Tab-separated table of C-alpha atoms and ligand atoms in Angstrom:
chain	number	residue	atom	x	y	z
A	1	MET	CA	23.489	-11.387	2.986
A	2	ILE	CA	20.859	-13.793	4.166
A	3	ARG	CA	19.191	-14.313	7.520
A	4	PHE	CA	17.183	-17.411	8.285
A	5	PHE	CA	15.218	-17.967	11.482
A	6	GLU	CA	12.889	-20.579	12.895
A	7	ASN	CA	9.919	-19.525	15.073
A	8	TYR	CA	10.522	-15.889	14.349
A	9	ASN	CA	8.506	-13.099	15.948
A	10	LEU	CA	6.829	-10.712	13.503
A	11	LYS	CA	5.711	-8.004	15.906
A	12	SER	CA	8.298	-5.541	14.660
A	13	HIS	CA	7.485	-6.536	11.064
A	14	ASN	CA	3.876	-5.364	11.038
A	15	THR	CA	2.767	-1.779	11.626
A	16	PHE	CA	-0.360	-2.968	13.453
A	17	GLY	CA	2.131	-4.216	16.050
A	18	VAL	CA	0.296	-7.485	16.673
A	19	GLU	CA	1.970	-10.543	18.130
A	20	ALA	CA	2.496	-13.337	15.615
A	21	ASN	CA	5.204	-15.869	14.918
A	22	THR	CA	6.195	-17.435	11.664
A	23	ARG	CA	7.609	-20.927	11.501
A	24	TYR	CA	10.385	-19.810	9.145
A	25	PHE	CA	11.669	-16.400	8.109
A	26	PHE	CA	14.048	-15.853	5.226
A	27	GLU	CA	15.511	-12.417	4.575
A	28	PHE	CA	17.852	-11.646	1.697
A	29	THR	CA	19.661	-8.583	0.413
A	30	GLU	CA	20.568	-9.868	-3.056
A	31	GLN	CA	18.549	-11.508	-5.780
A	32	GLU	CA	21.221	-14.255	-6.109
A	33	ASP	CA	20.608	-15.258	-2.476
A	34	LEU	CA	16.955	-15.839	-3.234
A	35	GLU	CA	17.767	-17.828	-6.375
A	36	THR	CA	20.206	-20.027	-4.458
A	37	PHE	CA	17.613	-20.550	-1.759
A	38	VAL	CA	14.799	-21.628	-4.076
A	39	GLN	CA	17.076	-23.817	-6.170
A	40	SER	CA	18.934	-25.576	-3.398
A	41	ASN	CA	16.148	-26.105	-0.951
A	42	GLU	CA	13.040	-27.962	-2.100
A	43	THR	CA	11.308	-28.309	1.266
A	44	TRP	CA	10.101	-24.677	1.262
A	45	LYS	CA	7.838	-25.555	-1.671
A	46	GLU	CA	5.729	-27.764	0.564
A	47	LEU	CA	5.123	-24.881	2.952
A	48	PRO	CA	2.646	-22.065	2.602
A	49	HIS	CA	4.680	-18.951	1.946
A	50	PHE	CA	4.108	-15.288	2.138
A	51	ILE	CA	6.080	-12.295	0.867
A	52	LEU	CA	6.497	-9.576	3.459
A	53	GLY	CA	7.761	-6.091	2.694
A	54	GLY	CA	7.561	-3.382	5.331
A	55	GLY	CA	4.483	-4.954	6.974
A	56	SER	CA	2.464	-1.756	6.592
A	57	ASN	CA	-0.453	-3.368	4.784
A	58	VAL	CA	-0.795	-6.674	6.556
A	59	LEU	CA	-2.772	-8.092	9.459
A	60	PHE	CA	-1.615	-11.362	11.011
A	61	GLN	CA	-4.651	-13.006	12.575
A	62	ARG	CA	-2.625	-15.835	14.096
A	63	ASP	CA	0.788	-17.483	13.881
A	64	PHE	CA	1.885	-18.350	10.373
A	65	GLN	CA	2.756	-22.012	9.883
A	66	GLY	CA	4.925	-21.458	6.880
A	67	LEU	CA	7.751	-19.464	5.385
A	68	VAL	CA	7.918	-15.685	5.286
A	69	LEU	CA	10.137	-14.353	2.490
A	70	HIS	CA	11.422	-10.865	3.168
A	71	PRO	CA	13.224	-9.087	0.301
A	72	ASN	CA	15.543	-6.468	1.718
A	73	ILE	CA	17.458	-5.548	-1.427
A	74	PRO	CA	18.908	-2.017	-1.266
A	75	GLY	CA	19.956	0.454	-3.943
A	76	ILE	CA	18.837	3.380	-6.075
A	77	VAL	CA	20.628	3.405	-9.425
A	78	LYS	CA	20.152	5.821	-12.311
A	79	VAL	CA	19.794	3.600	-15.368
A	80	LYS	CA	18.953	6.087	-18.102
A	81	GLU	CA	18.378	9.769	-18.793
A	82	ASN	CA	17.176	11.891	-21.681
A	83	ARG	CA	15.943	15.481	-22.013
A	84	GLN	CA	12.592	14.776	-20.378
A	85	ASN	CA	13.105	11.853	-18.048
A	86	VAL	CA	15.346	10.086	-15.584
A	87	TRP	CA	14.976	6.372	-14.910
A	88	PHE	CA	15.900	4.902	-11.532
A	89	GLU	CA	16.069	1.204	-10.714
A	90	VAL	CA	15.299	0.781	-7.035
A	91	GLY	CA	15.781	-2.291	-4.828
A	92	ALA	CA	12.644	-3.801	-3.287
A	93	GLY	CA	14.021	-3.214	0.211
A	94	GLU	CA	14.442	0.553	-0.043
A	95	VAL	CA	12.072	2.475	2.204
A	96	TRP	CA	9.445	4.049	-0.069
A	97	ASP	CA	9.603	7.491	1.472
A	98	ASP	CA	13.420	7.568	1.275
A	99	PHE	CA	13.040	7.079	-2.466
A	100	VAL	CA	10.459	9.883	-2.674
A	101	ARG	CA	12.825	12.218	-0.813
A	102	TYR	CA	15.663	11.173	-3.115
A	103	CYS	CA	13.591	12.090	-6.194
A	104	VAL	CA	12.474	15.418	-4.743
A	105	ASP	CA	16.081	16.303	-3.807
A	106	TYR	CA	17.236	15.229	-7.269
A	107	GLY	CA	14.628	17.557	-8.762
A	108	VAL	CA	12.492	15.020	-10.625
A	109	GLY	CA	8.730	14.670	-10.296
A	110	GLY	CA	6.103	11.956	-10.295
A	111	VAL	CA	6.131	10.636	-6.736
A	112	GLU	CA	6.087	13.784	-4.566
A	113	ASN	CA	2.369	13.461	-3.714
A	114	LEU	CA	3.137	9.950	-2.438
A	115	SER	CA	5.351	11.290	0.355
A	116	LEU	CA	5.274	9.571	3.729
A	117	ILE	CA	3.387	6.482	2.566
A	118	PRO	CA	4.780	3.742	4.778
A	119	GLY	CA	6.324	0.558	3.412
A	120	LEU	CA	9.055	-0.579	1.054
A	121	VAL	CA	9.536	0.009	-2.668
A	122	GLY	CA	8.858	-3.648	-3.518
A	123	ALA	CA	5.323	-3.373	-2.167
A	124	ALA	CA	4.453	-0.163	-4.013
A	125	PRO	CA	3.440	-1.867	-7.295
A	126	VAL	CA	1.581	-4.691	-5.534
A	127	GLN	CA	-1.248	-2.516	-4.320
A	128	ASN	CA	-0.495	0.362	-6.684
A	129	ILE	CA	-0.103	2.847	-3.854
A	130	GLY	CA	-1.753	6.202	-4.354
A	131	ALA	CA	-2.485	9.476	-2.616
A	132	TYR	CA	-3.518	13.048	-3.396
A	133	GLY	CA	-4.149	12.425	-7.063
A	134	GLN	CA	-1.036	10.373	-7.890
A	135	GLU	CA	-0.730	6.613	-8.342
A	136	VAL	CA	2.603	4.834	-8.505
A	137	SER	CA	1.584	2.982	-11.689
A	138	ASN	CA	1.923	6.297	-13.557
A	139	VAL	CA	5.690	6.325	-13.028
A	140	ILE	CA	6.506	2.621	-13.151
A	141	GLU	CA	8.388	1.546	-16.278
A	142	ARG	CA	8.880	-2.108	-15.321
A	143	VAL	CA	8.836	-4.493	-12.387
A	144	LYS	CA	11.552	-7.128	-11.979
A	145	GLY	CA	11.610	-10.227	-9.835
A	146	LEU	CA	11.650	-13.973	-9.535
A	147	ASP	CA	8.827	-16.369	-10.350
A	148	LEU	CA	8.945	-18.908	-7.544
A	149	GLN	CA	7.071	-21.607	-9.450
A	150	GLN	CA	9.201	-21.528	-12.556
A	151	LYS	CA	12.302	-20.379	-10.682
A	152	LEU	CA	12.825	-17.822	-13.404
A	153	GLN	CA	13.800	-14.184	-13.394
A	154	MET	CA	11.030	-12.178	-15.014
A	155	GLU	CA	10.270	-8.578	-15.928
A	156	PHE	CA	6.863	-7.012	-16.414
A	157	PRO	CA	6.529	-3.781	-18.385
A	158	ALA	CA	3.966	-1.501	-16.727
A	159	ASP	CA	1.312	-2.334	-19.346
A	160	ASP	CA	1.458	-5.997	-18.345
A	161	CYS	CA	1.153	-5.371	-14.584
A	162	GLY	CA	-2.657	-5.193	-14.600
A	163	PHE	CA	-2.678	-1.992	-12.580
A	164	GLY	CA	-5.979	-0.700	-11.239
A	165	TYR	CA	-7.148	1.192	-8.179
A	166	ARG	CA	-5.131	-0.393	-5.322
A	167	ASP	CA	-4.751	-3.422	-7.552
A	168	SER	CA	-2.286	-5.288	-9.770
A	169	LEU	CA	-1.392	-8.695	-11.148
A	170	PHE	CA	0.972	-9.124	-8.194
A	171	LYS	CA	-1.876	-9.247	-5.694
A	172	ARG	CA	-4.100	-11.406	-7.883
A	173	GLU	CA	-2.740	-14.050	-10.276
A	174	LEU	CA	0.847	-13.768	-9.040
A	175	LYS	CA	0.092	-13.479	-5.332
A	176	ASN	CA	2.860	-15.072	-3.260
A	177	ARG	CA	4.291	-16.534	-6.440
A	178	PHE	CA	6.286	-13.619	-7.841
A	179	ILE	CA	8.827	-11.885	-5.640
A	180	ILE	CA	9.547	-8.338	-6.701
A	181	THR	CA	13.254	-7.616	-6.403
A	182	SER	CA	13.439	-4.183	-8.039
A	183	VAL	CA	11.285	-1.581	-9.749
A	184	VAL	CA	12.292	0.765	-12.574
A	185	PHE	CA	10.678	4.206	-12.309
A	186	ARG	CA	10.466	6.892	-14.973
A	187	LEU	CA	10.528	10.360	-13.398
A	188	GLU	CA	9.898	13.712	-15.033
A	189	LYS	CA	12.442	16.520	-15.273
A	190	PHE	CA	9.648	19.005	-16.065
A	191	PRO	CA	6.749	17.583	-14.095
A	192	GLU	CA	3.165	18.717	-14.309
A	193	PHE	CA	2.301	19.298	-10.683
A	194	ASN	CA	-0.790	17.636	-9.329
A	195	LEU	CA	-2.554	19.947	-6.889
A	196	LYS	CA	-6.160	19.064	-7.572
A	197	TYR	CA	-6.830	16.789	-4.627
A	198	GLY	CA	-8.351	18.103	-1.412
A	199	GLN	CA	-6.268	20.608	0.501
A	200	VAL	CA	-3.033	20.114	-1.475
A	201	GLU	CA	-3.135	23.371	-3.434
A	202	GLU	CA	-4.085	25.426	-0.389
A	203	LYS	CA	-1.271	23.891	1.679
A	204	VAL	CA	1.320	24.415	-1.050
A	205	LYS	CA	0.327	28.075	-1.435
A	206	GLU	CA	0.735	28.534	2.314
A	207	LEU	CA	4.271	27.193	1.977
A	208	GLY	CA	5.121	29.509	-0.940
A	209	GLU	CA	6.245	28.523	-4.424
A	210	VAL	CA	4.679	25.559	-6.243
A	211	ASN	CA	7.636	23.178	-6.418
A	212	LEU	CA	8.520	19.580	-5.586
A	213	GLN	CA	9.790	20.353	-2.088
A	214	ASN	CA	6.636	22.228	-1.140
A	215	ILE	CA	4.319	19.589	-2.567
A	216	ARG	CA	6.197	16.965	-0.569
A	217	ARG	CA	5.932	19.145	2.530
A	218	ALA	CA	2.192	19.658	1.945
A	219	ALA	CA	1.527	15.928	1.486
A	220	ILE	CA	3.467	15.203	4.680
A	221	ASP	CA	1.559	17.881	6.609
A	222	ILE	CA	-1.846	16.661	5.405
A	223	ARG	CA	-1.034	13.023	6.098
A	224	SER	CA	0.376	13.735	9.546
A	225	SER	CA	-2.622	15.814	10.506
A	226	LYS	CA	-5.110	13.044	9.645
A	227	LEU	CA	-3.375	9.706	9.827
A	228	PRO	CA	-1.974	8.240	13.025
A	229	ASP	CA	1.805	7.707	13.186
A	230	VAL	CA	2.506	3.963	13.047
A	231	ASN	CA	5.327	4.424	15.549
A	232	LYS	CA	2.830	5.653	18.121
A	233	LEU	CA	-0.428	3.866	17.290
A	234	GLY	CA	-0.498	0.556	15.435
A	235	ASN	CA	-2.366	0.801	12.130
A	236	ALA	CA	-2.052	-0.069	8.442
A	237	GLY	CA	-3.394	3.070	6.764
A	238	SER	CA	-6.742	2.663	5.038
A	239	PHE	CA	-8.173	-0.653	6.155
A	240	PHE	CA	-10.762	-0.833	3.348
A	241	LYS	CA	-10.751	0.218	-0.277
A	242	ASN	CA	-13.028	3.003	-1.424
A	243	PRO	CA	-15.921	1.132	-3.062
A	244	VAL	CA	-16.663	1.598	-6.735
A	245	VAL	CA	-20.422	1.474	-7.297
A	246	LYS	CA	-22.985	2.109	-10.044
A	247	VAL	CA	-23.970	5.773	-10.466
A	248	GLU	CA	-27.575	4.935	-9.461
A	249	ILE	CA	-26.466	3.649	-6.064
A	250	ALA	CA	-24.610	6.881	-5.349
A	251	GLU	CA	-27.640	8.889	-6.504
A	252	LYS	CA	-29.832	7.026	-4.043
A	253	ILE	CA	-27.443	7.847	-1.207
A	254	ARG	CA	-27.326	11.465	-2.339
A	255	GLU	CA	-31.104	11.770	-1.938
A	256	GLN	CA	-30.662	11.200	1.770
A	257	PHE	CA	-27.181	12.726	2.169
A	258	PRO	CA	-26.692	15.583	-0.304
A	259	ASP	CA	-23.084	16.058	0.846
A	260	VAL	CA	-21.902	12.509	0.006
A	261	PRO	CA	-18.415	12.701	-1.576
A	262	VAL	CA	-18.475	11.037	-5.005
A	263	TYR	CA	-15.583	10.614	-7.460
A	264	GLN	CA	-16.331	9.854	-11.110
A	265	VAL	CA	-14.667	6.634	-12.344
A	266	ASN	CA	-16.347	6.306	-15.742
A	267	GLU	CA	-19.731	6.931	-17.337
A	268	TYR	CA	-21.438	4.259	-15.252
A	269	GLU	CA	-19.446	4.051	-12.047
A	270	VAL	CA	-18.337	6.284	-9.202
A	271	LYS	CA	-16.079	5.803	-6.218
A	272	LEU	CA	-17.465	6.497	-2.770
A	273	ALA	CA	-15.344	7.347	0.274
A	274	ALA	CA	-15.304	4.354	2.623
A	275	GLY	CA	-14.269	6.698	5.475
A	276	TRP	CA	-17.431	8.723	4.922
A	277	LEU	CA	-19.640	5.594	4.834
A	278	ILE	CA	-18.066	4.319	8.063
A	279	GLU	CA	-18.509	7.706	9.705
A	280	LYS	CA	-22.177	7.897	8.696
A	281	ALA	CA	-22.688	4.362	9.981
A	282	GLY	CA	-21.589	5.735	13.352
A	283	TRP	CA	-18.181	4.113	13.698
A	284	LYS	CA	-15.774	7.049	13.453
A	285	GLY	CA	-13.709	7.277	16.629
A	286	ARG	CA	-15.493	4.279	18.125
A	287	GLN	CA	-13.352	2.052	20.327
A	288	GLU	CA	-14.056	-1.454	21.595
A	289	GLY	CA	-11.409	-2.812	23.920
A	290	ASN	CA	-8.028	-2.423	22.268
A	291	VAL	CA	-9.354	-1.695	18.810
A	292	GLY	CA	-11.005	1.327	17.254
A	293	MET	CA	-11.619	3.508	14.229
A	294	HIS	CA	-9.431	6.588	14.279
A	295	GLN	CA	-11.055	9.852	15.421
A	296	LYS	CA	-9.758	11.874	12.489
A	297	GLN	CA	-10.034	9.308	9.684
A	298	ALA	CA	-12.722	6.649	9.927
A	299	LEU	CA	-10.989	4.493	7.333
A	300	VAL	CA	-8.024	3.816	9.585
A	301	LEU	CA	-8.361	0.985	12.054
A	302	VAL	CA	-6.152	1.427	15.089
A	303	ASN	CA	-4.570	-0.877	17.647
A	304	TYR	CA	-4.866	1.152	20.873
A	305	GLY	CA	-3.011	-1.355	23.006
A	306	ASN	CA	-2.191	-4.985	22.792
A	307	ALA	CA	-4.929	-5.985	20.386
A	308	THR	CA	-4.608	-9.388	18.783
A	309	GLY	CA	-4.914	-9.836	15.044
A	310	LYS	CA	-8.102	-11.789	15.615
A	311	GLU	CA	-9.656	-8.910	17.615
A	312	ILE	CA	-8.773	-6.434	14.876
A	313	PHE	CA	-10.182	-8.684	12.181
A	314	GLU	CA	-13.435	-9.278	14.055
A	315	PHE	CA	-13.834	-5.561	14.696
A	316	SER	CA	-13.403	-4.925	10.964
A	317	GLU	CA	-16.137	-7.490	10.243
A	318	ARG	CA	-18.541	-5.539	12.450
A	319	ILE	CA	-17.760	-2.358	10.563
A	320	SER	CA	-18.359	-4.014	7.198
A	321	GLN	CA	-21.638	-5.329	8.543
A	322	ALA	CA	-22.733	-1.896	9.796
A	323	VAL	CA	-21.936	-0.240	6.444
A	324	PHE	CA	-23.731	-3.015	4.602
A	325	GLU	CA	-26.811	-2.662	6.781
A	326	LYS	CA	-26.956	1.105	6.340
A	327	PHE	CA	-26.027	1.464	2.677
A	328	GLY	CA	-26.178	-2.036	1.143
A	329	ILE	CA	-22.527	-1.635	0.131
A	330	GLN	CA	-19.992	-4.379	0.759
A	331	LEU	CA	-16.601	-2.951	1.716
A	332	GLU	CA	-13.520	-4.732	0.450
A	333	ARG	CA	-10.422	-4.915	2.638
A	334	GLU	CA	-7.333	-3.153	1.410
A	335	VAL	CA	-5.167	-4.734	4.071
A	336	ASN	CA	-3.873	-8.243	3.424
A	337	CYS	CA	-5.249	-10.488	6.187
A	338	ILE	CA	-3.147	-13.576	6.886
B	401	EPU	N1	-14.235	11.275	4.921
B	401	EPU	C1	-15.200	11.398	5.891
B	401	EPU	N2	-14.950	10.854	7.112
B	401	EPU	C2	-13.798	10.244	7.403
B	401	EPU	C3	-12.807	10.101	6.405
B	401	EPU	C4	-13.057	10.640	5.158
B	401	EPU	O1	-16.273	11.947	5.673
B	401	EPU	O2	-13.625	9.795	8.544
B	401	EPU	C5	-14.474	11.914	3.621
B	401	EPU	C6	-13.574	13.150	3.467
B	401	EPU	O3	-14.176	14.285	3.985
B	401	EPU	C7	-13.423	13.238	1.978
B	401	EPU	C8	-13.448	11.781	1.537
B	401	EPU	O4	-14.060	11.054	2.589
B	401	EPU	O5	-14.509	13.906	1.400
B	401	EPU	C9	-12.080	11.234	1.209
B	401	EPU	O6	-11.249	11.299	2.373
B	401	EPU	P1	-9.655	11.441	2.301
B	401	EPU	O7	-9.268	12.539	1.397
B	401	EPU	O8	-9.145	11.471	3.684
B	401	EPU	O9	-9.172	10.126	1.561
B	401	EPU	P2	-9.669	8.605	1.609
B	401	EPU	O10	-10.482	8.350	0.380
B	401	EPU	O11	-10.287	8.294	2.903
B	401	EPU	C10	-7.684	7.740	0.160
B	401	EPU	C11	-6.672	6.656	0.243
B	401	EPU	C12	-5.547	7.042	1.194
B	401	EPU	C13	-4.914	8.325	0.682
B	401	EPU	C14	-5.992	9.408	0.607
B	401	EPU	C15	-5.482	10.687	0.004
B	401	EPU	C16	-7.840	4.588	-0.189
B	401	EPU	C17	-8.393	3.310	0.370
B	401	EPU	N3	-7.288	5.417	0.675
B	401	EPU	O12	-8.298	7.840	1.461
B	401	EPU	O13	-4.565	6.026	1.134
B	401	EPU	O14	-3.856	8.758	1.524
B	401	EPU	O15	-7.072	8.950	-0.235
B	401	EPU	O16	-5.289	10.531	-1.346
B	401	EPU	O17	-7.895	4.785	-1.393
B	401	EPU	C18	-3.955	3.966	2.139
B	401	EPU	O18	-4.204	3.439	1.049
B	401	EPU	O19	-3.548	3.300	3.129
B	401	EPU	C19	-4.177	5.383	2.299
B	401	EPU	C20	-3.994	6.006	3.451
């Protein structure tokens, strides 16, 4: 099935809930529909285009004078199984958390810590979603889709996806050029549970046995207690990435703030918590007009009313500036600003 609209409103397609229109909107539920579209219609090539999944990591600053491509391909299919693993091929349009629940109910591990992350499966590899010690790149076998320039179906084995912290080839070299149509995941029948991060272990123990269901429950409880529900308060999760800096920079901060949270990346670099930096710069819970930083998680920028994309963007610039002035660290946005 395809749906094609002109002057289409995107408010319900972005979790910030900002008003924005796109000149054209093309939604498809089968890869063949997309192929037919790109082969039969040359005019779209002249237009700027943008691939939109669940809209949970995007900020529209104004109307988009181009074409939004929205893959809505459904399906979870078991493609292979052996003694250790089960492989599922999942359509780009499946809701990410429905897939996590499916795996947990099926009894296979690898994505349970990623419970309740908003968005669709097709977007998961793009920013290599992660939470509570798991990253989706650890369970991705391959990513399938269509290269819009060459009009060719292509597949990328995980090793060729350029995965990094909230990063991949799909948001760099292949940005808006490669449309992901499905992802093949390799799940574990005998998973090693990952309880190291933050309160996960404590929460799971409260719930009882260490198993997939309880880890999922714990991740959901922790997320819901800290992060605002997108159905109630517009937001896009973490607005900035956690900055990776040289060890010396972190040491300097530690002299003044002995409690600074620091995560080792390698011998020379550490990751700092952007939420902590924003809090120390005095912006946690601060609200200006319709926009603010969440009271419980300073990394989450919230639309408290009818904020425009421009207002949200400008507010985020002030936060970056404040962190830079206090710590000399330049925050990088995690959210895709259009
Ligand atoms: N912190 C503060 N103040 C705050 C927020 C955090 O001091 O307002 C401190 C916490 O006390 C903790 C550290 O910063 O010591 C890390 O905080 P938290 O565990 O809440 O995680 P995060 O680093 O802020 C990252 C991801 C989240 C993910 C959580 C849990 C990024 C950009 N964000 O946040 O992912 O859910 O870890 O794993 O990496 C997302 O990407 O949208 C997202 C929500």
